[in-house]
Amino acid sequence: MAVPLPLPPPGPQFVLRGTQSAVNALHFGGGAQAQGRQLLFSGSQSGLVHIWSLQTRRTVATLDGHGGQSVTWLQMLPQSHQLLSQGRDLRLCLWDLAEGRNAIVDSVCLESVAFCRSSVLAEGQARWLLALPGKGSDEVQILEMPSKTSVCTLKPEADAKPGMPMCLGLWQAESSPRPLLLAGYEDGSVALWDVWERKVCSRVSCHEEPVMGLDFDSQKARGVSGSAGKALAVWSLNGQQALQVCSTHQLTNPGISDITVRPDRKILATAGWDHRIRVFHWRTMKPLAVLAFHSASVHCVAFATNGLLAAGSKDQRISIWSLYQRT
Amino acid sequence: MDPALSVVRLTVREAIHTLSSSEDCGLILSTLRFLKRYLGETEDPALPEEQEEFATVHFSAFLRCLVIKLSPVWLELSPDGQLEELWDSFFLKGPADQAFLVLMEALESTAGPSFCLMKMAQLLANFLSQRRMAALMEEQCRPQKKPGFTLLQETLLNKVVGLPDHLGNRLQQDNLALFFPQNYFPLLGEEVVRVLQGIVDALRGGLDCSVSFMSRVLGKICIQGRQKEILDVLVPQLTVLTQGSCLWQRVCWRLMEQVPDRTMEAVLIGLVEATPGPEVLSRLLGNLVVKSKKAQFVMTQKLLFLQYQHTTPMLQSLLGYLAMDSQRRPLLIQALKELLETWGSSSAVRHAPVTQQHYLSAAILICLAHLREPELRDSQDELLASMMAGVKCHLDSSLPTVRRLGMIVAEIISSQIHPEGPPLKFQYEDDELSRELLALAIPGTSDSSTVLAGGSAPAPTASETLAKTMDDGVESANGSDPQVGPQGSDSDLDSDDEFIPYDMSGDIELKSNKAPLYVRDCMEVLTSSEDMERWEAALRALEGLVYRSPEATREVSVELAKVLLHLEERTCVSGFEGLRQRALVAVIVMDPARVAEYLTSQFYALNYSLRQRLDILDVLTLSAQELSRPGHLKRPTQQVSCGSGAPVLATSQADCTGVSGWRTVVEERIRSKTRRFSKGFPRRELASSPSEFNSVAGYFFFPLIQHFDRPLVTFDLLGDDQLVLGRLTHTLAALMYLAINTTVAVSMGKALLEFVWVLRFHVDIYVRRGLLSAVSSILLSVPAERLLGDLSDELLEARSWLADVAEKDVDEDCREQAVRALLLLERLKDRLLPLSH
């Protein structure tokens, strides 16, 4: 018996068109409070945030709050109708979307013109932490929201010179309430910060090129990062809060702009500069699929809680995929 | 006079008198019983010399008298059946040859269906089933002293072998199953073995015997075409008997040697067919080929050169037989030389049917598998010369199978003759044919298998060994599988079944996107750019650009076609041929008249390579197909957006797109029946979008057909470049077919028929195939009434030619196509007849 031929990769379930500019950020919203009305937020180069209904596959609303400057990051706050959007106009806006409203209720001014996406840590509390690139080019600022009080500024030691932070990930171990921050830097290293102590717990150099995206699985204490280079790095955190590179995975073409582990921690997806979305098995890092649909760089990938995968590309399209879903 | 003899004579005379006159049952019975003494079967037998005299002199006469008396009334004289029993016993117990002859004679002279006839047929059946035939034949094997025995033997031979025919003629519907050839000859086979057993026993006992009668029987049966019936019985038994017995082997050899020359061929062919392998054949034949000229001719010439219907296992046992003995080996080498000579003769390659060439090649490979390098050294130069000539004319052939045969055989010959030299290596597809042939060339497969299998078991055939090796391959492939499995499951504790990777072959390195956005830019890049990536991107983008911007394309169409036609593969671009071809097709489709005009003029221009000329033909066919397809403009955009999927397909098919392109057209035409049935529907569709080929068909067709007979310095269609001519005929046929429902179809058909008429006796098979398909497409495309009105003379001529081809052509494909064309012609007639009423 010969090995059965692998199936050809599937096509997208459907495609959302109409942003009329490159898609830079995606975020699935809705969930429980939306009563099955699943939404997808997309932030575009032209500064608009589109809210898509996945039932009708049409835009529900368009938010214009960044003065025509590119939107780079979108995040819904859990258990609320509030959306955070980060724009290249150096503003971070908080939108209230409850009951069909779409108004900016608050905004934070960024002090860095870098491309670093912010990160949020909010476990259903009234107060939440926001990590965003700081004033100094290598700094990360932590704010307590909604009061906007600065908790601290994380500045690497003088001799480290990691360059600008490129991507951030705030998280909290289940065992302790200490907020921790993972930051990928321009020199290709990933550092773990203890926010309360304002110090680097551990730092590992895993890429030759700037780290472009990272995601962390706090259950397995394992994270993955992608860079402008040709490799993915998987690293883990041991009991002493020390980062170690577990493995690296070579890609065919260089450049990853975003990387996301599915909420059920089974698979992960990368957004490639080579127009392709790659899907890996998270535990084994076995390559599962290479999805070639877009005709320009893929800028962002996002998973919904139900496992749906969305990818936004420079070709102005958002593709929605259904892969390895439990039925 | 010996008093005893006269006593016998008197007794017999008296008995005959009694029988003929008396109605008294008792008297007849006693007379018969008395005579029975002479057969020596009773408790009171007569003197031996009396028996002898009775047997030689009086027996036949007496039997004839018995036959005359036979009637239902006469047999009823003794109600208990004693008389009948006695009557039978004379035939069954007396000397078998005379009894047999009298019986046959009587059967022939007895009229129509009657009691007597049936009675005697029954008796003959008894005679056969009581093994009297063995006795008859054994008698003939004893040393003969009687005068006139040759005549007797001749008669016996005819009767014994012709028995099924005689009986069939006499008995007609009432024939007994035993006399059917399929039953009689196996029985005869059993008898032959029994007789041979008797001879072997006699020889052991020191008696002299001759097997020549047996040989003649065997020969006669075989020449009547009953080899299979008799040898299927004979060969397995002889195979077992000759194993380990020299005496049996000698008897067997003698049996074969004594076969008359006239019948030698039939016997040998039957024997080679029936024996399971060279080992057995060698045991049965001995060194027959060395001793008998006729046998040598049959084995080394007739079976190898004049016939080609035999199976590969048969070839293997034949050549294996030649290889098994040092005396026969020179014959094998000689055969190889002659085989190679034929293989290397260009006339043979051109005129012999493909199946025969395949047969020859297989024979060569089997020979080579048996011969070792030292044996070949003497004739190395000769073999090499034939091989070189052969490779040349095989590669020249326009039939892919013949080319492939040439490559495979050449590779193996060169590796055998020069094992130390650099190996000759061709690129050919690994298909069933090549695998089969390569398996033949592995030395020792046939030898070892027969040795292992011993005498009685048939040697595994080539296909079996092949299957075995393939099984091994699969097993090893499977073997690696389980290794992968556990590895995976070591780390994967939960089920990974749902995470089956998709095909990732499309994950190739991304070329930087430098594709030009305008047709003109593309053209510029293709002609002048030194940046290979850009060049490749331009080539990849071109087809899509052309379809998207018809206006821009039309402005530069001819120029673009020129660029593409002269484009060379500067870097290793996967699917280059396909890309270029598709781009050219796109250009033609966008601006058919001018580009087709240009390309057809270039087809006959100087300074093009054959490849380019073939490309021109291919793209013309493909674009004509594209143009004649209803709604053709919808497809290309889809193709472009396919992205990753399409190039993969293109690479895998790149080699055969040219061939398969028009192949599909030809096949479509061949399936003309289905087209006819579904015609109602497409016709309606055609009405809504007229074929764009209609207005431009002439540009494609006429320039191509006009100049074929004008040779250029570099290009001579009627001479060496027959491959191009073959493609040209196929292209013209395809264009003709695609021109269905166009207004120019009639004049195209007329021109094409003339073209066909000029070339109809072309030697190249490929060209002839093209011509035949051209005729078929004319019959399909030109409206029937116009065909009859304008082209009736040409059609008549074509018809006689088709009939000729259908009957006599060497190529099976040609014959088949001719028959198809004739059928089309017939249908045309059928369609016209109702019209004329």
PDB file of N, CA, C and O in Angstrom, chain A residues 1 7-10 252-253 266-267 274 276 278 281 283-284 286-290 324 326, chain B residues 474 478 481 491-494 496 498-504 506-510 513 644:
ATOM      1  N   MET A   1       0.833  -1.203   0.000  1.00  0.00           N
ATOM      2  CA  MET A   1       0.000   0.000   0.000  1.00  0.00           C
ATOM      3  C   MET A   1       0.864   1.248   0.000  1.00  0.00           C
ATOM      4  O   MET A   1       1.753   1.408   0.830  1.00  0.00           O
ATOM      5  N   LEU A   7      -3.910  15.617   0.696  1.00  0.00           N
ATOM      6  CA  LEU A   7      -4.945  16.408   0.039  1.00  0.00           C
ATOM      7  C   LEU A   7      -4.385  17.762  -0.351  1.00  0.00           C
ATOM      8  O   LEU A   7      -3.481  18.272   0.300  1.00  0.00           O
ATOM      9  N   PRO A   8      -4.883  18.332  -1.408  1.00  0.00           N
ATOM     10  CA  PRO A   8      -4.474  19.700  -1.709  1.00  0.00           C
ATOM     11  C   PRO A   8      -5.010  20.631  -0.630  1.00  0.00           C
ATOM     12  O   PRO A   8      -6.064  20.351  -0.051  1.00  0.00           O
ATOM     13  N   PRO A   9      -4.277  21.699  -0.335  1.00  0.00           N
ATOM     14  CA  PRO A   9      -4.744  22.589   0.730  1.00  0.00           C
ATOM     15  C   PRO A   9      -6.117  23.172   0.380  1.00  0.00           C
ATOM     16  O   PRO A   9      -6.419  23.394  -0.789  1.00  0.00           O
ATOM     17  N   PRO A  10      -6.942  23.380   1.394  1.00  0.00           N
ATOM     18  CA  PRO A  10      -8.294  23.870   1.116  1.00  0.00           C
ATOM     19  C   PRO A  10      -8.281  25.346   0.749  1.00  0.00           C
ATOM     20  O   PRO A  10      -7.285  26.045   0.958  1.00  0.00           O
ATOM     21  N   THR A 252      10.201  28.452   4.156  1.00  0.00           N
ATOM     22  CA  THR A 252      10.669  28.534   2.768  1.00  0.00           C
ATOM     23  C   THR A 252      11.052  29.957   2.399  1.00  0.00           C
ATOM     24  O   THR A 252      12.047  30.189   1.727  1.00  0.00           O
ATOM     25  N   ASN A 253      10.226  30.886   2.827  1.00  0.00           N
ATOM     26  CA  ASN A 253      10.481  32.279   2.487  1.00  0.00           C
ATOM     27  C   ASN A 253      10.601  33.097   3.770  1.00  0.00           C
ATOM     28  O   ASN A 253       9.934  32.798   4.758  1.00  0.00           O
ATOM     29  N   LYS A 266      -4.108  24.050  19.895  1.00  0.00           N
ATOM     30  CA  LYS A 266      -3.818  22.890  19.057  1.00  0.00           C
ATOM     31  C   LYS A 266      -2.919  23.272  17.888  1.00  0.00           C
ATOM     32  O   LYS A 266      -2.005  22.542  17.533  1.00  0.00           O
ATOM     33  N   ILE A 267      -3.223  24.357  17.267  1.00  0.00           N
ATOM     34  CA  ILE A 267      -2.452  24.741  16.090  1.00  0.00           C
ATOM     35  C   ILE A 267      -2.087  26.207  16.188  1.00  0.00           C
ATOM     36  O   ILE A 267      -2.621  26.946  17.016  1.00  0.00           O
ATOM     37  N   ASP A 274       5.481  36.194   2.357  1.00  0.00           N
ATOM     38  CA  ASP A 274       5.450  35.503   1.067  1.00  0.00           C
ATOM     39  C   ASP A 274       4.016  35.243   0.590  1.00  0.00           C
ATOM     40  O   ASP A 274       3.777  34.352  -0.205  1.00  0.00           O
ATOM     41  N   ARG A 276       1.659  33.895   2.098  1.00  0.00           N
ATOM     42  CA  ARG A 276       1.054  32.629   2.501  1.00  0.00           C
ATOM     43  C   ARG A 276       0.806  32.578   3.994  1.00  0.00           C
ATOM     44  O   ARG A 276       1.522  33.195   4.777  1.00  0.00           O
ATOM     45  N   ARG A 278       0.786  30.003   7.043  1.00  0.00           N
ATOM     46  CA  ARG A 278       1.263  28.662   7.359  1.00  0.00           C
ATOM     47  C   ARG A 278       0.615  28.190   8.639  1.00  0.00           C
ATOM     48  O   ARG A 278       0.462  28.965   9.588  1.00  0.00           O
ATOM     49  N   HIS A 281       1.240  22.438  13.725  1.00  0.00           N
ATOM     50  CA  HIS A 281       0.715  21.784  14.907  1.00  0.00           C
ATOM     51  C   HIS A 281       1.470  22.355  16.094  1.00  0.00           C
ATOM     52  O   HIS A 281       2.701  22.359  16.105  1.00  0.00           O
ATOM     53  N   ARG A 283       1.990  21.568  19.343  1.00  0.00           N
ATOM     54  CA  ARG A 283       2.853  20.781  20.222  1.00  0.00           C
ATOM     55  C   ARG A 283       4.082  20.255  19.480  1.00  0.00           C
ATOM     56  O   ARG A 283       5.202  20.337  19.982  1.00  0.00           O
ATOM     57  N   THR A 284       3.873  19.714  18.290  1.00  0.00           N
ATOM     58  CA  THR A 284       5.004  19.105  17.579  1.00  0.00           C
ATOM     59  C   THR A 284       5.669  20.051  16.604  1.00  0.00           C
ATOM     60  O   THR A 284       6.741  19.773  16.102  1.00  0.00           O
ATOM     61  N   LYS A 286       4.739  20.409  13.742  1.00  0.00           N
ATOM     62  CA  LYS A 286       4.706  19.780  12.421  1.00  0.00           C
ATOM     63  C   LYS A 286       3.966  20.722  11.467  1.00  0.00           C
ATOM     64  O   LYS A 286       2.878  21.189  11.790  1.00  0.00           O
ATOM     65  N   PRO A 287       4.538  21.033  10.316  1.00  0.00           N
ATOM     66  CA  PRO A 287       3.821  21.874   9.361  1.00  0.00           C
ATOM     67  C   PRO A 287       2.566  21.155   8.877  1.00  0.00           C
ATOM     68  O   PRO A 287       2.617  19.973   8.528  1.00  0.00           O
ATOM     69  N   LEU A 288       1.463  21.824   8.885  1.00  0.00           N
ATOM     70  CA  LEU A 288       0.214  21.174   8.488  1.00  0.00           C
ATOM     71  C   LEU A 288      -0.303  21.678   7.148  1.00  0.00           C
ATOM     72  O   LEU A 288      -0.821  20.911   6.359  1.00  0.00           O
ATOM     73  N   ALA A 289      -0.174  22.962   6.927  1.00  0.00           N
ATOM     74  CA  ALA A 289      -0.722  23.472   5.675  1.00  0.00           C
ATOM     75  C   ALA A 289      -0.040  24.773   5.302  1.00  0.00           C
ATOM     76  O   ALA A 289       0.436  25.513   6.168  1.00  0.00           O
ATOM     77  N   VAL A 290       0.034  25.004   4.030  1.00  0.00           N
ATOM     78  CA  VAL A 290       0.490  26.290   3.514  1.00  0.00           C
ATOM     79  C   VAL A 290      -0.650  26.815   2.664  1.00  0.00           C
ATOM     80  O   VAL A 290      -1.026  26.202   1.672  1.00  0.00           O
ATOM     81  N   TYR A 324      -9.005  22.169  10.573  1.00  0.00           N
ATOM     82  CA  TYR A 324      -8.853  21.283  11.736  1.00  0.00           C
ATOM     83  C   TYR A 324      -9.808  21.662  12.866  1.00  0.00           C
ATOM     84  O   TYR A 324      -9.433  21.748  14.017  1.00  0.00           O
ATOM     85  N   ARG A 326     -12.812  21.027  15.316  1.00  0.00           N
ATOM     86  CA  ARG A 326     -13.561  19.914  15.898  1.00  0.00           C
ATOM     87  C   ARG A 326     -15.029  20.087  15.544  1.00  0.00           C
ATOM     88  O   ARG A 326     -15.590  21.157  15.776  1.00  0.00           O
TER      89      ARG A 326
ATOM     90  N   VAL B 474       7.182  -2.254  -2.700  1.00  0.00           N
ATOM     91  CA  VAL B 474       6.099  -1.753  -1.878  1.00  0.00           C
ATOM     92  C   VAL B 474       6.312  -2.148  -0.426  1.00  0.00           C
ATOM     93  O   VAL B 474       6.104  -1.358   0.492  1.00  0.00           O
ATOM     94  N   ASN B 478       6.461   0.115   2.682  1.00  0.00           N
ATOM     95  CA  ASN B 478       5.648  -0.084   3.864  1.00  0.00           C
ATOM     96  C   ASN B 478       6.522  -0.182   5.106  1.00  0.00           C
ATOM     97  O   ASN B 478       6.171   0.275   6.172  1.00  0.00           O
ATOM     98  N   ASP B 481       7.167   2.903   6.650  1.00  0.00           N
ATOM     99  CA  ASP B 481       5.999   3.542   7.227  1.00  0.00           C
ATOM    100  C   ASP B 481       5.887   3.360   8.743  1.00  0.00           C
ATOM    101  O   ASP B 481       5.804   4.340   9.472  1.00  0.00           O
ATOM    102  N   SER B 491       5.652  11.162  20.637  1.00  0.00           N
ATOM    103  CA  SER B 491       5.457  12.495  21.198  1.00  0.00           C
ATOM    104  C   SER B 491       3.979  12.886  21.215  1.00  0.00           C
ATOM    105  O   SER B 491       3.569  13.692  22.029  1.00  0.00           O
ATOM    106  N   ASP B 492       3.236  12.303  20.311  1.00  0.00           N
ATOM    107  CA  ASP B 492       1.832  12.700  20.233  1.00  0.00           C
ATOM    108  C   ASP B 492       0.989  11.788  21.103  1.00  0.00           C
ATOM    109  O   ASP B 492       0.714  10.651  20.726  1.00  0.00           O
ATOM    110  N   LEU B 493       0.618  12.271  22.241  1.00  0.00           N
ATOM    111  CA  LEU B 493      -0.140  11.401  23.121  1.00  0.00           C
ATOM    112  C   LEU B 493      -1.614  11.434  22.765  1.00  0.00           C
ATOM    113  O   LEU B 493      -2.264  10.414  22.724  1.00  0.00           O
ATOM    114  N   ASP B 494      -2.118  12.598  22.492  1.00  0.00           N
ATOM    115  CA  ASP B 494      -3.519  12.621  22.074  1.00  0.00           C
ATOM    116  C   ASP B 494      -3.586  12.415  20.563  1.00  0.00           C
ATOM    117  O   ASP B 494      -2.588  12.461  19.866  1.00  0.00           O
ATOM    118  N   ASP B 496      -3.607  12.503  16.893  1.00  0.00           N
ATOM    119  CA  ASP B 496      -3.176  13.453  15.876  1.00  0.00           C
ATOM    120  C   ASP B 496      -3.871  13.185  14.559  1.00  0.00           C
ATOM    121  O   ASP B 496      -3.546  13.786  13.552  1.00  0.00           O
ATOM    122  N   GLU B 498      -6.591  13.947  13.469  1.00  0.00           N
ATOM    123  CA  GLU B 498      -7.278  15.053  12.812  1.00  0.00           C
ATOM    124  C   GLU B 498      -6.305  16.058  12.215  1.00  0.00           C
ATOM    125  O   GLU B 498      -6.701  16.906  11.444  1.00  0.00           O
ATOM    126  N   PHE B 499      -5.029  15.928  12.601  1.00  0.00           N
ATOM    127  CA  PHE B 499      -4.059  16.893  12.067  1.00  0.00           C
ATOM    128  C   PHE B 499      -3.244  16.272  10.946  1.00  0.00           C
ATOM    129  O   PHE B 499      -2.047  16.033  11.082  1.00  0.00           O
ATOM    130  N   ILE B 500      -3.912  15.950   9.884  1.00  0.00           N
ATOM    131  CA  ILE B 500      -3.222  15.380   8.729  1.00  0.00           C
ATOM    132  C   ILE B 500      -2.739  16.526   7.860  1.00  0.00           C
ATOM    133  O   ILE B 500      -3.529  17.394   7.482  1.00  0.00           O
ATOM    134  N   PRO B 501      -1.450  16.566   7.596  1.00  0.00           N
ATOM    135  CA  PRO B 501      -0.962  17.696   6.809  1.00  0.00           C
ATOM    136  C   PRO B 501      -1.556  17.698   5.408  1.00  0.00           C
ATOM    137  O   PRO B 501      -1.793  16.646   4.824  1.00  0.00           O
ATOM    138  N   TYR B 502      -1.787  18.875   4.907  1.00  0.00           N
ATOM    139  CA  TYR B 502      -2.202  19.014   3.515  1.00  0.00           C
ATOM    140  C   TYR B 502      -0.973  18.968   2.632  1.00  0.00           C
ATOM    141  O   TYR B 502       0.171  19.038   3.098  1.00  0.00           O
ATOM    142  N   ASP B 503      -1.222  18.867   1.362  1.00  0.00           N
ATOM    143  CA  ASP B 503      -0.143  18.867   0.392  1.00  0.00           C
ATOM    144  C   ASP B 503       0.592  20.207   0.466  1.00  0.00           C
ATOM    145  O   ASP B 503      -0.026  21.257   0.383  1.00  0.00           O
ATOM    146  N   MET B 504       1.910  20.123   0.644  1.00  0.00           N
ATOM    147  CA  MET B 504       2.652  21.380   0.763  1.00  0.00           C
ATOM    148  C   MET B 504       3.610  21.580  -0.395  1.00  0.00           C
ATOM    149  O   MET B 504       4.573  22.332  -0.304  1.00  0.00           O
ATOM    150  N   GLY B 506       3.163  23.061  -2.990  1.00  0.00           N
ATOM    151  CA  GLY B 506       3.070  24.402  -3.559  1.00  0.00           C
ATOM    152  C   GLY B 506       3.903  25.425  -2.816  1.00  0.00           C
ATOM    153  O   GLY B 506       4.002  26.575  -3.238  1.00  0.00           O
ATOM    154  N   ASP B 507       4.519  24.969  -1.733  1.00  0.00           N
ATOM    155  CA  ASP B 507       5.261  25.918  -0.901  1.00  0.00           C
ATOM    156  C   ASP B 507       6.658  26.112  -1.471  1.00  0.00           C
ATOM    157  O   ASP B 507       7.630  25.526  -1.006  1.00  0.00           O
ATOM    158  N   ILE B 508       6.731  26.918  -2.508  1.00  0.00           N
ATOM    159  CA  ILE B 508       8.032  27.135  -3.127  1.00  0.00           C
ATOM    160  C   ILE B 508       8.501  28.538  -2.805  1.00  0.00           C
ATOM    161  O   ILE B 508       7.734  29.364  -2.340  1.00  0.00           O
ATOM    162  N   GLU B 509       9.760  28.768  -3.079  1.00  0.00           N
ATOM    163  CA  GLU B 509      10.293  30.088  -2.760  1.00  0.00           C
ATOM    164  C   GLU B 509       9.617  31.141  -3.618  1.00  0.00           C
ATOM    165  O   GLU B 509       9.412  30.960  -4.818  1.00  0.00           O
ATOM    166  N   LEU B 510       9.302  32.188  -2.970  1.00  0.00           N
ATOM    167  CA  LEU B 510       8.584  33.248  -3.666  1.00  0.00           C
ATOM    168  C   LEU B 510       9.576  34.087  -4.462  1.00  0.00           C
ATOM    169  O   LEU B 510      10.579  34.540  -3.944  1.00  0.00           O
ATOM    170  N   ASN B 513       8.403  39.949  -6.691  1.00  0.00           N
ATOM    171  CA  ASN B 513       7.353  40.253  -7.646  1.00  0.00           C
ATOM    172  C   ASN B 513       7.751  41.422  -8.539  1.00  0.00           C
ATOM    173  O   ASN B 513       7.576  42.581  -8.202  1.00  0.00           O
ATOM    174  N   SER B 644      -1.146  28.937  -7.365  1.00  0.00           N
ATOM    175  CA  SER B 644      -0.211  27.857  -7.063  1.00  0.00           C
ATOM    176  C   SER B 644      -0.542  26.580  -7.797  1.00  0.00           C
ATOM    177  O   SER B 644       0.325  25.845  -8.186  1.00  0.00           O
TER     178      SER B 644
END
